[in-house]
Amino acid sequence: MHINSIIEYLDNLLEVNRFNDYCPNGLQVHGRDDVKKLVAGVTASMEFLERAHQQGADTVLVHHGYFWKNEIPTIVGLKKKRIDFLLKHEINLIAYHLPLDAHPIYGNNAQLAKVLGFRQQSSLALQPLVSVGSLAQAMSLKQLSQHIQHKLARQPLVIGQENKMIKKIAWCTGAAQGYFADVWDQDIDAYLSGEISENTVHTANESGVAYISAGHHATERYGPMALAQLLAQEFSLPTEFIDIDNPV
Ligand SMILES: [Zn+2]
């Protein structure tokens, strides 16, 4: 399959033109034209690239690629090593950031909801990346924490009263603790994101809305995974997801 066909398909699916992102979406580094094996992951770290190469990948697809706004644009140091590795082995680097967070089916938020059994009812009017919905069944914050630990294989950091009953929940994968200020007065019982900041704890305590920090990496595994499965079906392309464990 030609790399351009895959990019065209994904650009359309994820509606990349709708987003004003912090990085370029789509093909970030051009390797081979003919794609025979795609490996997906969360972040294009050196370890991920090496593992993907070992698995015979000529194309990698990630949520966190390169060339972020505000980063030093020169290709030196660790960035040189990564890009050098891709070019030397002619590996395509495909990255989708916000469009992959937001997609209603294959996006990180939607896929995380599927894994955790959250039912999405709406998105926040002012911040459409934040999903709002409910649990299939109300449970205590402690039970919810155990449920998340079981499903994501990672213990979340939870701020709130253990016995507080949770039914209405808002969530946004990754480092979306900044949006807590937009949701704490939205008649929800808990807000879940990947990361947490010092002041998040105070907002949780003072608002009475529980905060769940479930891991940036852990919450953003499921979008790239779903996209790889979709490409396997659509293009009869061998794909694989490689999880490089990350404690954050
Ligand atoms: Zn992220």
Short mmCIF file of C-alpha atoms and ligand atoms in Angstrom, two decimals:
data_model
loop_
_atom_site.label_atom_id
_atom_site.label_comp_id
_atom_site.label_asym_id
_atom_site.label_seq_id
_atom_site.Cartn_x
_atom_site.Cartn_y
_atom_site.Cartn_z
CA MET A 1 0.00 0.00 0.00
CA HIS A 2 1.36 3.42 -0.95
CA ILE A 3 2.07 5.67 2.03
CA ASN A 4 0.13 8.52 0.38
CA SER A 5 -3.06 6.41 0.27
CA ILE A 6 -2.79 5.71 4.00
CA ILE A 7 -2.18 9.38 4.83
CA GLU A 8 -5.07 10.53 2.63
CA TYR A 9 -7.37 8.03 4.31
CA LEU A 10 -6.31 9.04 7.83
CA ASP A 11 -6.38 12.79 7.12
CA ASN A 12 -9.97 12.46 5.91
CA LEU A 13 -11.05 10.16 8.71
CA LEU A 14 -9.58 12.33 11.46
CA GLU A 15 -10.55 15.63 9.79
CA VAL A 16 -7.14 17.13 10.41
CA ASN A 17 -8.08 20.46 8.81
CA ARG A 18 -10.50 21.18 11.66
CA PHE A 19 -7.65 21.43 14.16
CA ASN A 20 -5.20 24.13 15.07
CA ASP A 21 -2.60 21.85 16.63
CA TYR A 22 0.78 22.15 18.39
CA CYS A 23 2.46 19.91 15.83
CA PRO A 24 2.07 18.84 12.19
CA ASN A 25 -0.43 16.00 11.75
CA GLY A 26 0.03 13.26 9.17
CA LEU A 27 3.31 12.19 7.62
CA GLN A 28 6.13 13.77 9.66
CA VAL A 29 9.08 11.83 8.25
CA HIS A 30 8.95 10.17 4.83
CA GLY A 31 10.46 6.69 4.59
CA ARG A 32 9.49 4.01 2.07
CA ASP A 33 6.61 4.59 -0.36
CA ASP A 34 5.43 1.00 -0.21
CA VAL A 35 4.01 0.19 3.25
CA LYS A 36 4.12 -3.48 4.25
CA LYS A 37 4.11 -3.39 8.07
CA LEU A 38 2.85 -0.70 10.42
CA VAL A 39 3.59 -0.51 14.13
CA ALA A 40 1.55 1.84 16.33
CA GLY A 41 2.43 3.27 19.73
CA VAL A 42 1.90 6.28 21.97
CA THR A 43 5.23 8.11 21.63
CA ALA A 44 7.97 7.97 18.98
CA SER A 45 10.76 7.54 21.53
CA MET A 46 14.05 5.88 20.57
CA GLU A 47 13.07 2.68 22.37
CA PHE A 48 9.79 2.55 20.46
CA LEU A 49 11.53 3.09 17.10
CA GLU A 50 14.04 0.33 17.82
CA ARG A 51 11.33 -2.12 18.88
CA ALA A 52 9.23 -1.27 15.82
CA HIS A 53 12.26 -1.79 13.55
CA GLN A 54 12.94 -5.17 15.20
CA GLN A 55 9.36 -6.13 14.34
CA GLY A 56 10.00 -5.30 10.70
CA ALA A 57 8.04 -2.01 10.58
CA ASP A 58 8.52 0.26 7.57
CA THR A 59 5.93 2.65 9.05
CA VAL A 60 5.19 3.80 12.59
CA LEU A 61 2.03 5.58 13.73
CA VAL A 62 2.00 7.51 17.01
CA HIS A 63 0.06 10.06 19.03
CA HIS A 64 3.17 11.95 20.14
CA GLY A 65 5.43 12.60 17.15
CA TYR A 66 7.96 15.41 16.64
CA PHE A 67 8.23 19.09 15.64
CA TRP A 68 6.22 20.61 18.50
CA LYS A 69 5.48 24.32 18.55
CA ASN A 70 7.92 26.16 20.83
CA GLU A 71 10.56 23.42 20.66
CA ILE A 72 13.98 24.33 19.28
CA PRO A 73 13.58 23.55 15.57
CA THR A 74 17.16 22.39 14.93
CA ILE A 75 17.85 18.69 14.36
CA VAL A 76 20.59 18.07 16.92
CA GLY A 77 21.17 15.79 19.94
CA LEU A 78 18.50 13.21 20.75
CA LYS A 79 16.23 14.52 18.01
CA LYS A 80 19.00 13.97 15.46
CA LYS A 81 19.43 10.37 16.66
CA ARG A 82 15.72 9.61 16.30
CA ILE A 83 15.36 11.19 12.86
CA ASP A 84 18.64 9.66 11.71
CA PHE A 85 17.32 6.23 12.72
CA LEU A 86 14.09 6.75 10.77
CA LEU A 87 15.87 8.00 7.64
CA LYS A 88 18.57 5.32 7.77
CA HIS A 89 15.97 2.55 7.92
CA GLU A 90 13.52 4.40 5.61
CA ILE A 91 10.73 4.24 8.19
CA ASN A 92 7.70 6.50 7.74
CA LEU A 93 6.67 8.43 10.84
CA ILE A 94 2.95 9.18 10.96
CA ALA A 95 1.67 11.26 13.88
CA TYR A 96 -1.82 12.42 14.80
CA HIS A 97 -2.20 14.51 17.92
CA LEU A 98 -5.43 16.46 18.66
CA PRO A 99 -7.36 14.88 15.75
CA LEU A 100 -6.69 11.49 17.34
CA ASP A 101 -7.75 12.69 20.80
CA ALA A 102 -11.04 13.97 19.48
CA HIS A 103 -12.31 11.44 16.92
CA PRO A 104 -15.76 10.21 18.08
CA ILE A 105 -14.98 6.53 17.39
CA TYR A 106 -11.24 5.95 17.10
CA GLY A 107 -10.11 8.85 19.30
CA ASN A 108 -8.34 8.47 22.62
CA ASN A 109 -11.30 9.82 24.61
CA ALA A 110 -13.82 7.56 22.87
CA GLN A 111 -11.61 4.48 23.12
CA LEU A 112 -10.78 5.12 26.77
CA ALA A 113 -14.51 5.39 27.49
CA LYS A 114 -14.99 2.01 25.81
CA VAL A 115 -12.26 0.42 27.91
CA LEU A 116 -13.58 1.92 31.17
CA GLY A 117 -17.30 1.55 30.40
CA PHE A 118 -18.08 5.30 30.41
CA ARG A 119 -21.11 6.40 28.38
CA GLN A 120 -20.53 9.67 26.58
CA GLN A 121 -23.49 12.04 26.49
CA SER A 122 -21.89 15.28 25.33
CA SER A 123 -18.74 17.34 25.08
CA LEU A 124 -18.03 20.52 26.95
CA ALA A 125 -19.34 23.48 24.94
CA LEU A 126 -16.26 25.62 25.53
CA GLN A 127 -13.78 22.77 25.33
CA PRO A 128 -14.94 20.02 22.92
CA LEU A 129 -11.95 17.84 23.79
CA VAL A 130 -13.55 17.18 27.18
CA SER A 131 -16.16 14.40 27.14
CA VAL A 132 -19.05 14.38 29.59
CA GLY A 133 -21.09 11.30 30.44
CA SER A 134 -21.81 8.74 33.09
CA LEU A 135 -20.80 5.39 34.47
CA ALA A 136 -23.03 2.45 33.56
CA GLN A 137 -23.61 2.06 37.29
CA ALA A 138 -22.86 4.43 40.13
CA MET A 139 -19.95 3.32 42.32
CA SER A 140 -17.86 4.78 45.11
CA LEU A 141 -14.69 6.65 44.25
CA LYS A 142 -12.71 3.80 45.79
CA GLN A 143 -14.47 1.21 43.62
CA LEU A 144 -13.98 3.37 40.53
CA SER A 145 -10.29 3.70 41.33
CA GLN A 146 -9.96 -0.10 41.61
CA HIS A 147 -11.90 -0.57 38.37
CA ILE A 148 -9.54 1.83 36.54
CA GLN A 149 -6.48 0.14 38.04
CA HIS A 150 -7.76 -3.21 36.82
CA LYS A 151 -8.59 -1.99 33.30
CA LEU A 152 -5.48 0.13 32.68
CA ALA A 153 -3.05 -2.05 34.68
CA ARG A 154 -1.86 1.05 36.48
CA GLN A 155 -2.82 2.55 39.83
CA PRO A 156 -4.44 5.98 39.39
CA LEU A 157 -3.76 8.90 41.72
CA VAL A 158 -7.15 9.88 43.13
CA ILE A 159 -8.10 13.06 45.03
CA GLY A 160 -11.44 12.97 46.84
CA GLN A 161 -13.46 11.16 49.49
CA GLU A 162 -13.20 7.39 49.01
CA ASN A 163 -16.88 6.82 49.77
CA LYS A 164 -18.17 9.57 47.47
CA MET A 165 -20.62 8.06 44.96
CA ILE A 166 -19.67 8.66 41.31
CA LYS A 167 -22.16 8.59 38.45
CA LYS A 168 -21.60 11.66 36.28
CA ILE A 169 -18.07 11.93 34.98
CA ALA A 170 -16.02 14.09 32.60
CA TRP A 171 -12.76 12.96 31.03
CA CYS A 172 -9.96 14.01 28.70
CA THR A 173 -6.88 11.88 28.05
CA GLY A 174 -3.28 13.09 28.32
CA ALA A 175 -2.22 16.24 30.15
CA ALA A 176 -5.67 17.82 30.46
CA GLN A 177 -5.58 18.78 34.13
CA GLY A 178 -5.81 22.41 32.95
CA TYR A 179 -9.42 21.80 31.89
CA PHE A 180 -10.45 20.88 35.44
CA ALA A 181 -11.19 24.57 35.98
CA ASP A 182 -13.74 24.35 33.12
CA VAL A 183 -15.61 21.34 34.51
CA TRP A 184 -15.68 21.49 38.29
CA ASP A 185 -18.95 23.54 38.27
CA GLN A 186 -20.63 21.39 35.56
CA ASP A 187 -22.64 19.17 37.89
CA ILE A 188 -20.26 16.21 37.65
CA ASP A 189 -19.00 13.89 40.37
CA ALA A 190 -15.51 13.26 39.04
CA TYR A 191 -13.06 14.34 36.34
CA LEU A 192 -10.46 12.01 34.87
CA SER A 193 -7.33 12.92 32.96
CA GLY A 194 -3.86 11.52 32.46
CA GLU A 195 -1.82 13.91 34.59
CA ILE A 196 -2.18 16.12 37.65
CA SER A 197 -0.64 19.38 38.91
CA GLU A 198 -0.09 20.71 42.41
CA ASN A 199 -3.07 23.07 42.20
CA THR A 200 -5.38 20.34 40.88
CA VAL A 201 -5.47 18.90 44.40
CA HIS A 202 -6.81 22.17 45.83
CA THR A 203 -9.43 22.53 43.09
CA ALA A 204 -10.62 18.98 43.82
CA ASN A 205 -10.76 19.49 47.57
CA GLU A 206 -12.46 22.87 47.43
CA SER A 207 -14.99 22.00 44.71
CA GLY A 208 -15.88 18.56 46.04
CA VAL A 209 -15.42 17.12 42.52
CA ALA A 210 -13.12 14.09 42.64
CA TYR A 211 -10.01 14.12 40.43
CA ILE A 212 -8.52 10.99 38.90
CA SER A 213 -5.06 11.08 37.36
CA ALA A 214 -4.95 7.81 35.43
CA GLY A 215 -1.68 8.25 33.52
CA HIS A 216 -0.88 10.24 30.38
CA HIS A 217 0.56 7.22 28.59
CA ALA A 218 -2.02 4.79 29.99
CA THR A 219 -4.99 6.90 28.84
CA GLU A 220 -3.60 7.47 25.34
CA ARG A 221 -2.83 3.89 24.33
CA TYR A 222 -6.26 3.09 22.95
CA GLY A 223 -6.59 5.61 20.10
CA PRO A 224 -3.41 4.51 18.26
CA MET A 225 -4.36 0.89 18.98
CA ALA A 226 -7.81 1.32 17.42
CA LEU A 227 -6.39 3.14 14.42
CA ALA A 228 -3.89 0.34 13.78
CA GLN A 229 -6.70 -2.24 13.89
CA LEU A 230 -8.76 -0.16 11.48
CA LEU A 231 -5.85 0.13 9.01
CA ALA A 232 -5.32 -3.62 9.22
CA GLN A 233 -8.95 -4.14 8.13
CA GLU A 234 -9.17 -1.36 5.53
CA PHE A 235 -5.85 -2.07 3.79
CA SER A 236 -5.23 -5.74 4.70
CA LEU A 237 -2.04 -4.41 6.23
CA PRO A 238 -0.11 -6.26 8.95
CA THR A 239 -0.16 -3.99 12.01
CA GLU A 240 0.91 -4.28 15.60
CA PHE A 241 0.72 -2.11 18.73
CA ILE A 242 3.86 -1.84 20.87
CA ASP A 243 3.39 -0.61 24.43
CA ILE A 244 6.49 0.95 25.97
CA ASP A 245 5.60 1.25 29.64
CA ASN A 246 5.70 4.76 31.07
CA PRO A 247 4.98 5.58 34.74
CA VAL A 248 3.57 9.04 33.81
ZN ZN B 1 -0.64 13.22 25.02
#
